[in-house]
Amino acid sequence: MPGYPAALWAALAEAADRDRLALVGGAVRDLLLHREHRDPWRGLLDLDLVVEGSAERLVERLRHVPGVGWRGQRVHGAYGTVELELEVAGMVVLLDVATARSEHYPVPAGKPEVKGASLEADLARRDFSINAIAMLFGSPHGASLLLDPHGGQRDLQRRELRFLHASSFRDDPSRLVRAARYGARLGFTMAPDSLQQVVRTLAEDPWPRDRALPGLSSRLRMELELLLEREPWPQALQLLQSWGGFLLLDGTLQADTHWRRRLRWAERFSQPLLAALVAGCRDPIEVAVRLQLPERNRQALRAFVALRQRLVSSASWPQAPSQWTALLEGPGVTAEAVAMCLATGSGPRRPLLRWWLRWRHQRPPITAAELMRAEALAPGPAVGARLRTLRAQWLDAQESLG
């Protein structure tokens, strides 16, 4: 396989012994598209393997194959998978070795029930036909047989994303975000029957808004993070919205026509893009909690919502730079909240932008030591208060909002 050391294939074939072993997923898809498959976070070569039998048994045999350097291992017993980081022929490779399994979702978007199964059944549980192609290991030199029970090669030629069965989207709504990622990266469109499934399922809205459901929380957040950090996100989000996918977060966001501008400004202000996307929801804090965003992002959104409400509901805004500085540097207000107000177009743009670019960086025109000598002040709170007053006076003398 191009880009991978031949010694790796020999080692895997030896470790497989008589177990049926296959390369699956994105590596096969990208090989057929003449692309190199790498881990989206670390940039390392990445392979997904499925074995009929036991992943842990295969990994144990692989440990004893000469020429394989062991750099790390993590076992996920509930799903029969083992993550490996190996060094072979001087190249670091990530392997995800899984026991072939079938899945059943007792609750839409819930955790699946899994059990051991055949390789064909394992392919049937995947997201899209283009990711349900397997290359079976038939010799030490690599894969010799292509297994494509769902027409993945046909859909690669058509450049279409097709769900594998009628409940694919219902079972895991994060698959729609993944489709937007693939669509933007590969230039693929959604197959008509799959798009009908999306429209129908979104209309039914079968997912209880339970924060504990991974399909509506961690998996959805992870897919959105990958989309925003590793894909051409303007194209990916446009696809997602065109399919109705923003409804997974919020109806207000689905109707939002300003998200692109908001995220562009968030980039300029070095703000997290997912938080900026969520800021367009009717209740950003509720959505942030449901998505299990990091606490720092939730705090930033709380401060943004509070500042936005204050700016929007105010009968009159401050007039002088010192008044704006007092407001924007007051209790509960953060620089991130100001940046998000700028990104979302909340409040008067000119003073907020001037504070962000200039006023907040302005120090008092005199140091504390110089002040105490000049005004015979003793160390204490009075010094800080006097420095703030001098800074405010300097800002009003030097700056103008006109």
Tab-separated table of C-alpha atoms in Angstrom:
chain	number	residue	atom	x	y	z
A	1	MET	CA	0.000	0.000	0.000
A	2	PRO	CA	1.578	3.319	-1.036
A	3	GLY	CA	2.931	5.426	1.830
A	4	TYR	CA	3.099	2.592	4.345
A	5	PRO	CA	6.110	0.404	5.120
A	6	ALA	CA	5.922	-3.052	3.536
A	7	ALA	CA	7.236	-4.505	6.796
A	8	LEU	CA	3.992	-3.463	8.492
A	9	TRP	CA	1.890	-5.629	6.171
A	10	ALA	CA	4.146	-8.600	6.741
A	11	ALA	CA	3.906	-8.104	10.515
A	12	LEU	CA	0.104	-7.845	10.418
A	13	ALA	CA	-0.253	-10.912	8.205
A	14	GLU	CA	1.942	-12.883	10.595
A	15	ALA	CA	-0.002	-11.700	13.657
A	16	ALA	CA	-3.355	-12.510	12.029
A	17	ASP	CA	-2.377	-16.164	11.720
A	18	ARG	CA	-5.601	-17.911	10.652
A	19	ASP	CA	-7.956	-15.135	11.779
A	20	ARG	CA	-9.700	-13.162	9.055
A	21	LEU	CA	-8.160	-9.673	9.108
A	22	ALA	CA	-9.097	-6.644	7.001
A	23	LEU	CA	-8.169	-3.019	6.525
A	24	VAL	CA	-11.361	-0.933	6.657
A	25	GLY	CA	-12.689	2.599	6.785
A	26	GLY	CA	-11.033	5.802	5.700
A	27	ALA	CA	-7.696	4.250	4.737
A	28	VAL	CA	-9.375	2.072	2.093
A	29	ARG	CA	-11.550	4.931	0.890
A	30	ASP	CA	-8.592	7.270	0.551
A	31	LEU	CA	-6.479	4.603	-1.139
A	32	LEU	CA	-9.174	4.198	-3.799
A	33	LEU	CA	-9.274	7.995	-4.155
A	34	HIS	CA	-5.461	8.100	-4.409
A	35	ARG	CA	-5.207	10.078	-1.192
A	36	GLU	CA	-3.055	9.557	1.901
A	37	HIS	CA	-5.000	8.800	5.073
A	38	ARG	CA	-3.760	10.467	8.254
A	39	ASP	CA	-5.040	11.038	11.756
A	40	PRO	CA	-6.823	14.443	11.748
A	41	TRP	CA	-5.327	15.542	15.077
A	42	ARG	CA	-1.715	14.339	14.951
A	43	GLY	CA	-1.068	13.997	11.238
A	44	LEU	CA	0.305	10.457	11.595
A	45	LEU	CA	-0.461	7.609	9.230
A	46	ASP	CA	-3.604	5.934	10.500
A	47	LEU	CA	-5.138	2.498	9.895
A	48	ASP	CA	-8.367	0.861	11.038
A	49	LEU	CA	-8.250	-2.939	11.197
A	50	VAL	CA	-11.027	-5.430	11.892
A	51	VAL	CA	-10.373	-9.023	12.861
A	52	GLU	CA	-12.796	-11.920	13.169
A	53	GLY	CA	-11.845	-13.384	16.503
A	54	SER	CA	-10.178	-11.231	19.138
A	55	ALA	CA	-8.479	-7.890	18.695
A	56	GLU	CA	-6.563	-8.353	21.940
A	57	ARG	CA	-5.310	-11.755	20.811
A	58	LEU	CA	-4.089	-10.333	17.510
A	59	VAL	CA	-2.378	-7.445	19.324
A	60	GLU	CA	-0.640	-9.859	21.676
A	61	ARG	CA	0.690	-11.831	18.709
A	62	LEU	CA	1.764	-8.606	17.019
A	63	ARG	CA	3.762	-7.669	20.104
A	64	HIS	CA	6.074	-10.620	19.466
A	65	VAL	CA	6.660	-9.971	15.760
A	66	PRO	CA	10.278	-8.852	15.147
A	67	GLY	CA	10.762	-5.337	13.833
A	68	VAL	CA	7.654	-3.840	15.454
A	69	GLY	CA	8.417	-1.091	17.972
A	70	TRP	CA	5.806	-0.553	20.685
A	71	ARG	CA	5.127	3.120	21.526
A	72	GLY	CA	1.713	2.994	23.200
A	73	GLN	CA	-1.453	0.976	23.720
A	74	ARG	CA	-4.992	1.640	24.956
A	75	VAL	CA	-7.669	-1.023	25.349
A	76	HIS	CA	-11.420	-0.334	25.107
A	77	GLY	CA	-12.864	-3.573	26.408
A	78	ALA	CA	-16.536	-2.662	26.037
A	79	TYR	CA	-16.158	-2.334	22.273
A	80	GLY	CA	-13.417	-4.908	21.716
A	81	THR	CA	-10.944	-2.371	20.320
A	82	VAL	CA	-7.274	-1.669	20.946
A	83	GLU	CA	-5.520	1.550	19.915
A	84	LEU	CA	-1.844	1.158	19.098
A	85	GLU	CA	1.027	3.436	18.256
A	86	LEU	CA	3.812	1.505	16.554
A	87	GLU	CA	7.102	2.231	14.905
A	88	VAL	CA	7.901	0.090	11.885
A	89	ALA	CA	10.861	0.681	9.557
A	90	GLY	CA	11.397	4.104	11.129
A	91	MET	CA	7.785	5.220	10.568
A	92	VAL	CA	5.245	5.902	13.317
A	93	VAL	CA	1.839	4.407	12.517
A	94	LEU	CA	-1.441	4.533	14.423
A	95	LEU	CA	-3.519	1.352	14.421
A	96	ASP	CA	-7.066	0.911	15.660
A	97	VAL	CA	-7.643	-2.847	15.908
A	98	ALA	CA	-11.249	-3.907	16.482
A	99	THR	CA	-12.995	-7.198	16.955
A	100	ALA	CA	-15.617	-7.572	14.232
A	101	ARG	CA	-18.966	-6.682	15.789
A	102	SER	CA	-22.551	-5.771	15.113
A	103	GLU	CA	-24.394	-2.895	16.788
A	104	HIS	CA	-27.959	-2.263	17.894
A	105	TYR	CA	-29.221	1.124	19.085
A	106	PRO	CA	-32.009	0.541	21.631
A	107	VAL	CA	-32.496	4.321	21.922
A	108	PRO	CA	-31.983	6.755	19.036
A	109	ALA	CA	-28.593	8.466	19.460
A	110	GLY	CA	-27.865	6.345	22.534
A	111	LYS	CA	-24.965	4.029	23.200
A	112	PRO	CA	-25.128	0.960	20.990
A	113	GLU	CA	-25.318	-2.593	22.225
A	114	VAL	CA	-22.500	-4.572	20.611
A	115	LYS	CA	-21.688	-8.225	20.119
A	116	GLY	CA	-19.140	-10.198	18.148
A	117	ALA	CA	-20.014	-10.801	14.507
A	118	SER	CA	-18.609	-11.396	11.041
A	119	LEU	CA	-16.609	-8.921	9.013
A	120	GLU	CA	-19.643	-8.403	6.740
A	121	ALA	CA	-21.810	-7.513	9.761
A	122	ASP	CA	-19.123	-5.129	10.960
A	123	LEU	CA	-19.149	-3.296	7.637
A	124	ALA	CA	-22.945	-3.007	7.834
A	125	ARG	CA	-22.751	-0.967	11.048
A	126	ARG	CA	-20.663	1.818	9.518
A	127	ASP	CA	-21.744	5.302	8.500
A	128	PHE	CA	-21.476	5.549	4.703
A	129	SER	CA	-21.010	3.098	1.873
A	130	ILE	CA	-17.668	4.689	0.958
A	131	ASN	CA	-16.403	3.784	4.437
A	132	ALA	CA	-17.783	0.233	4.323
A	133	ILE	CA	-15.166	-1.249	2.003
A	134	ALA	CA	-12.656	-3.769	3.337
A	135	MET	CA	-9.328	-5.007	2.012
A	136	LEU	CA	-8.703	-8.540	3.224
A	137	PHE	CA	-5.169	-9.606	4.050
A	138	GLY	CA	-4.311	-12.518	1.801
A	139	SER	CA	-0.530	-12.472	1.813
A	140	PRO	CA	2.384	-10.882	3.705
A	141	HIS	CA	2.575	-8.280	0.939
A	142	GLY	CA	-0.768	-6.673	1.779
A	143	ALA	CA	-4.426	-6.922	1.006
A	144	SER	CA	-5.436	-9.114	-1.895
A	145	LEU	CA	-9.235	-9.021	-1.913
A	146	LEU	CA	-11.655	-6.110	-1.886
A	147	LEU	CA	-14.930	-6.617	-0.029
A	148	ASP	CA	-17.609	-4.077	-1.000
A	149	PRO	CA	-21.101	-5.321	-0.038
A	150	HIS	CA	-22.733	-1.849	-0.014
A	151	GLY	CA	-21.630	-0.388	-3.331
A	152	GLY	CA	-18.969	1.903	-1.898
A	153	GLN	CA	-16.869	1.908	-5.071
A	154	ARG	CA	-19.927	2.911	-7.093
A	155	ASP	CA	-20.600	5.821	-4.728
A	156	LEU	CA	-16.952	6.872	-4.859
A	157	GLN	CA	-17.305	7.133	-8.622
A	158	ARG	CA	-20.564	9.067	-8.251
A	159	ARG	CA	-19.003	11.218	-5.513
A	160	GLU	CA	-21.981	10.560	-3.253
A	161	LEU	CA	-22.394	10.000	0.481
A	162	ARG	CA	-24.924	7.258	1.127
A	163	PHE	CA	-26.131	5.948	4.500
A	164	LEU	CA	-26.076	2.171	4.840
A	165	HIS	CA	-29.607	1.670	6.111
A	166	ALA	CA	-32.866	3.493	6.835
A	167	SER	CA	-32.021	4.161	10.511
A	168	SER	CA	-28.419	5.324	10.105
A	169	PHE	CA	-29.104	8.979	10.856
A	170	ARG	CA	-31.606	8.206	13.605
A	171	ASP	CA	-29.098	5.899	15.293
A	172	ASP	CA	-26.308	8.469	15.273
A	173	PRO	CA	-27.126	12.067	14.276
A	174	SER	CA	-23.443	13.016	14.402
A	175	ARG	CA	-23.138	11.164	11.083
A	176	LEU	CA	-24.652	14.189	9.371
A	177	VAL	CA	-21.831	16.405	10.639
A	178	ARG	CA	-19.365	13.774	9.441
A	179	ALA	CA	-21.073	13.852	6.038
A	180	ALA	CA	-20.535	17.607	5.895
A	181	ARG	CA	-16.863	17.076	6.720
A	182	TYR	CA	-16.432	14.535	3.936
A	183	GLY	CA	-18.492	16.602	1.530
A	184	ALA	CA	-16.313	19.671	2.026
A	185	ARG	CA	-13.041	17.760	1.990
A	186	LEU	CA	-13.761	15.430	-0.917
A	187	GLY	CA	-16.247	17.475	-2.926
A	188	PHE	CA	-19.024	14.866	-2.438
A	189	THR	CA	-22.776	15.429	-2.240
A	190	MET	CA	-25.435	13.588	-0.250
A	191	ALA	CA	-27.155	10.771	-2.137
A	192	PRO	CA	-30.842	11.623	-2.764
A	193	ASP	CA	-32.227	8.723	-0.710
A	194	SER	CA	-29.944	9.602	2.207
A	195	LEU	CA	-30.979	13.255	2.057
A	196	GLN	CA	-34.621	12.170	2.173
A	197	GLN	CA	-33.779	10.131	5.274
A	198	VAL	CA	-32.267	13.248	6.884
A	199	VAL	CA	-35.264	15.452	6.086
A	200	ARG	CA	-37.730	12.835	7.331
A	201	THR	CA	-35.830	12.107	10.537
A	202	LEU	CA	-35.292	15.769	11.386
A	203	ALA	CA	-39.027	16.334	10.996
A	204	GLU	CA	-39.709	13.467	13.406
A	205	ASP	CA	-37.058	14.727	15.863
A	206	PRO	CA	-36.707	11.336	17.609
A	207	TRP	CA	-33.895	12.310	19.971
A	208	PRO	CA	-34.763	13.292	23.539
A	209	ARG	CA	-32.741	16.316	24.561
A	210	ASP	CA	-30.930	14.372	27.244
A	211	ARG	CA	-27.411	15.603	27.925
A	212	ALA	CA	-26.286	12.058	28.708
A	213	LEU	CA	-26.996	10.796	25.174
A	214	PRO	CA	-23.631	10.678	23.401
A	215	GLY	CA	-25.213	11.151	19.978
A	216	LEU	CA	-26.479	14.560	21.101
A	217	SER	CA	-23.463	15.503	23.174
A	218	SER	CA	-19.897	14.227	23.039
A	219	ARG	CA	-19.959	12.607	19.601
A	220	LEU	CA	-21.710	15.604	18.073
A	221	ARG	CA	-19.251	17.984	19.734
A	222	MET	CA	-16.245	15.956	18.568
A	223	GLU	CA	-17.492	15.915	14.977
A	224	LEU	CA	-18.106	19.674	15.070
A	225	GLU	CA	-14.628	20.265	16.502
A	226	LEU	CA	-13.083	18.191	13.720
A	227	LEU	CA	-15.141	20.068	11.140
A	228	LEU	CA	-14.072	23.471	12.431
A	229	GLU	CA	-10.442	22.660	13.106
A	230	ARG	CA	-9.490	20.263	10.307
A	231	GLU	CA	-11.824	20.879	7.370
A	232	PRO	CA	-12.699	23.826	5.088
A	233	TRP	CA	-15.367	24.848	7.564
A	234	PRO	CA	-17.232	27.480	5.475
A	235	GLN	CA	-18.056	24.850	2.868
A	236	ALA	CA	-18.755	22.150	5.465
A	237	LEU	CA	-21.115	24.313	7.524
A	238	GLN	CA	-22.875	25.481	4.368
A	239	LEU	CA	-23.536	21.861	3.468
A	240	LEU	CA	-24.704	21.081	6.990
A	241	GLN	CA	-27.145	23.986	7.016
A	242	SER	CA	-28.416	23.176	3.514
A	243	TRP	CA	-29.296	19.683	4.774
A	244	GLY	CA	-31.076	21.103	7.835
A	245	GLY	CA	-28.290	19.918	10.119
A	246	PHE	CA	-28.157	23.035	12.315
A	247	LEU	CA	-31.481	21.823	13.739
A	248	LEU	CA	-29.406	19.307	15.714
A	249	LEU	CA	-28.269	22.303	17.739
A	250	ASP	CA	-31.038	24.875	17.528
A	251	GLY	CA	-33.807	26.094	15.237
A	252	THR	CA	-32.617	29.693	15.479
A	253	LEU	CA	-29.197	28.654	14.241
A	254	GLN	CA	-30.766	26.822	11.289
A	255	ALA	CA	-32.352	30.124	10.204
A	256	ASP	CA	-29.159	32.117	10.849
A	257	THR	CA	-27.690	33.830	7.775
A	258	HIS	CA	-24.809	35.506	9.613
A	259	TRP	CA	-22.858	32.525	10.970
A	260	ARG	CA	-20.097	32.824	8.355
A	261	ARG	CA	-19.371	36.463	9.229
A	262	ARG	CA	-19.546	35.656	12.954
A	263	LEU	CA	-17.014	32.855	12.675
A	264	ARG	CA	-14.706	34.914	10.467
A	265	TRP	CA	-14.626	37.639	13.114
A	266	ALA	CA	-14.137	35.041	15.844
A	267	GLU	CA	-11.066	33.805	13.949
A	268	ARG	CA	-9.684	37.340	13.829
A	269	PHE	CA	-10.178	37.715	17.567
A	270	SER	CA	-8.689	34.233	18.249
A	271	GLN	CA	-11.945	32.981	19.757
A	272	PRO	CA	-13.047	29.303	19.657
A	273	LEU	CA	-15.118	28.721	16.542
A	274	LEU	CA	-17.521	26.229	18.098
A	275	ALA	CA	-18.403	28.713	20.830
A	276	ALA	CA	-18.917	31.368	18.151
A	277	LEU	CA	-21.227	29.027	16.243
A	278	VAL	CA	-23.208	28.260	19.400
A	279	ALA	CA	-23.467	32.003	20.120
A	280	GLY	CA	-26.009	32.193	17.297
A	281	CYS	CA	-28.428	29.837	19.074
A	282	ARG	CA	-31.511	31.054	20.895
A	283	ASP	CA	-30.043	29.874	24.205
A	284	PRO	CA	-26.259	29.528	23.748
A	285	ILE	CA	-25.670	28.368	27.308
A	286	GLU	CA	-28.186	25.512	27.099
A	287	VAL	CA	-26.657	24.293	23.841
A	288	ALA	CA	-23.133	24.595	25.255
A	289	VAL	CA	-24.110	22.458	28.232
A	290	ARG	CA	-25.860	19.912	26.027
A	291	LEU	CA	-22.790	19.633	23.776
A	292	GLN	CA	-20.562	19.304	26.844
A	293	LEU	CA	-18.324	22.165	25.769
A	294	PRO	CA	-15.316	22.748	28.048
A	295	GLU	CA	-16.147	24.767	31.132
A	296	ARG	CA	-13.990	27.694	29.969
A	297	ASN	CA	-16.136	27.946	26.819
A	298	ARG	CA	-19.330	27.814	28.871
A	299	GLN	CA	-18.056	30.576	31.163
A	300	ALA	CA	-17.130	32.693	28.152
A	301	LEU	CA	-20.614	32.225	26.686
A	302	ARG	CA	-22.261	33.108	30.018
A	303	ALA	CA	-20.235	36.335	30.164
A	304	PHE	CA	-21.099	37.069	26.517
A	305	VAL	CA	-24.840	36.556	27.057
A	306	ALA	CA	-24.781	38.816	30.125
A	307	LEU	CA	-22.845	41.579	28.330
A	308	ARG	CA	-24.993	41.299	25.212
A	309	GLN	CA	-28.144	41.659	27.284
A	310	ARG	CA	-26.706	44.691	29.028
A	311	LEU	CA	-25.726	46.348	25.754
A	312	VAL	CA	-28.957	45.545	23.950
A	313	SER	CA	-31.283	46.545	26.789
A	314	SER	CA	-29.449	49.745	27.759
A	315	ALA	CA	-31.438	52.925	27.167
A	316	SER	CA	-28.200	54.880	26.633
A	317	TRP	CA	-24.601	53.908	26.109
A	318	PRO	CA	-21.535	55.470	27.731
A	319	GLN	CA	-20.160	58.501	25.952
A	320	ALA	CA	-16.523	58.754	27.058
A	321	PRO	CA	-13.717	56.209	26.617
A	322	SER	CA	-13.258	56.079	30.381
A	323	GLN	CA	-16.922	55.135	30.828
A	324	TRP	CA	-16.644	52.341	28.270
A	325	THR	CA	-13.474	51.103	29.920
A	326	ALA	CA	-15.184	51.031	33.309
A	327	LEU	CA	-18.059	49.035	31.836
A	328	LEU	CA	-15.974	46.556	29.855
A	329	GLU	CA	-13.495	45.989	32.660
A	330	GLY	CA	-16.131	45.672	35.354
A	331	PRO	CA	-17.112	42.613	37.399
A	332	GLY	CA	-18.236	39.635	35.333
A	333	VAL	CA	-17.083	41.074	31.996
A	334	THR	CA	-14.263	39.335	30.134
A	335	ALA	CA	-12.227	40.125	27.064
A	336	GLU	CA	-13.709	37.006	25.450
A	337	ALA	CA	-17.228	38.368	26.032
A	338	VAL	CA	-16.307	41.624	24.307
A	339	ALA	CA	-14.778	39.714	21.393
A	340	MET	CA	-17.938	37.629	21.034
A	341	CYS	CA	-20.116	40.748	21.087
A	342	LEU	CA	-17.967	42.145	18.289
A	343	ALA	CA	-18.179	38.899	16.339
A	344	THR	CA	-21.968	38.720	16.713
A	345	GLY	CA	-22.575	42.407	16.044
A	346	SER	CA	-24.047	42.969	19.522
A	347	GLY	CA	-23.840	46.566	20.715
A	348	PRO	CA	-22.051	49.608	19.241
A	349	ARG	CA	-19.094	48.402	17.204
A	350	ARG	CA	-16.794	51.435	17.378
A	351	PRO	CA	-16.245	51.678	21.155
A	352	LEU	CA	-16.089	47.898	21.553
A	353	LEU	CA	-13.461	47.643	18.820
A	354	ARG	CA	-11.444	50.551	20.201
A	355	TRP	CA	-11.458	48.977	23.624
A	356	TRP	CA	-10.332	45.659	22.162
A	357	LEU	CA	-7.566	47.139	20.026
A	358	ARG	CA	-6.350	50.072	22.126
A	359	TRP	CA	-7.978	51.104	25.356
A	360	ARG	CA	-7.568	47.871	27.268
A	361	HIS	CA	-3.825	47.922	26.577
A	362	GLN	CA	-3.328	51.444	27.867
A	363	ARG	CA	-1.519	51.573	31.194
A	364	PRO	CA	-1.692	54.542	33.599
A	365	PRO	CA	0.607	57.387	32.513
A	366	ILE	CA	2.598	57.000	35.738
A	367	THR	CA	3.838	54.005	37.720
A	368	ALA	CA	2.772	53.243	41.265
A	369	ALA	CA	6.223	54.112	42.602
A	370	GLU	CA	6.256	57.431	40.774
A	371	LEU	CA	2.756	58.214	42.014
A	372	MET	CA	3.605	57.502	45.657
A	373	ARG	CA	6.677	59.767	45.440
A	374	ALA	CA	4.831	62.554	43.616
A	375	GLU	CA	1.747	62.588	45.876
A	376	ALA	CA	3.274	61.236	49.090
A	377	LEU	CA	0.947	58.256	49.149
A	378	ALA	CA	1.471	55.182	51.272
A	379	PRO	CA	1.082	51.723	49.698
A	380	GLY	CA	-2.540	50.579	49.753
A	381	PRO	CA	-5.888	50.624	47.923
A	382	ALA	CA	-5.727	54.388	47.475
A	383	VAL	CA	-2.786	53.997	45.103
A	384	GLY	CA	-4.725	51.660	42.818
A	385	ALA	CA	-7.775	53.913	42.858
A	386	ARG	CA	-5.664	56.949	41.988
A	387	LEU	CA	-3.931	55.083	39.134
A	388	ARG	CA	-7.324	54.103	37.683
A	389	THR	CA	-8.439	57.719	37.845
A	390	LEU	CA	-5.294	58.924	36.069
A	391	ARG	CA	-5.696	56.256	33.395
A	392	ALA	CA	-9.329	57.263	32.837
A	393	GLN	CA	-8.363	60.925	32.554
A	394	TRP	CA	-5.593	60.106	30.085
A	395	LEU	CA	-7.956	58.019	27.924
A	396	ASP	CA	-10.535	60.813	27.757
A	397	ALA	CA	-7.838	63.387	26.939
A	398	GLN	CA	-6.188	61.325	24.220
A	399	GLU	CA	-9.116	59.481	22.665
A	400	SER	CA	-12.397	60.519	21.112
A	401	LEU	CA	-15.457	58.573	20.024
A	402	GLY	CA	-16.324	61.133	17.415
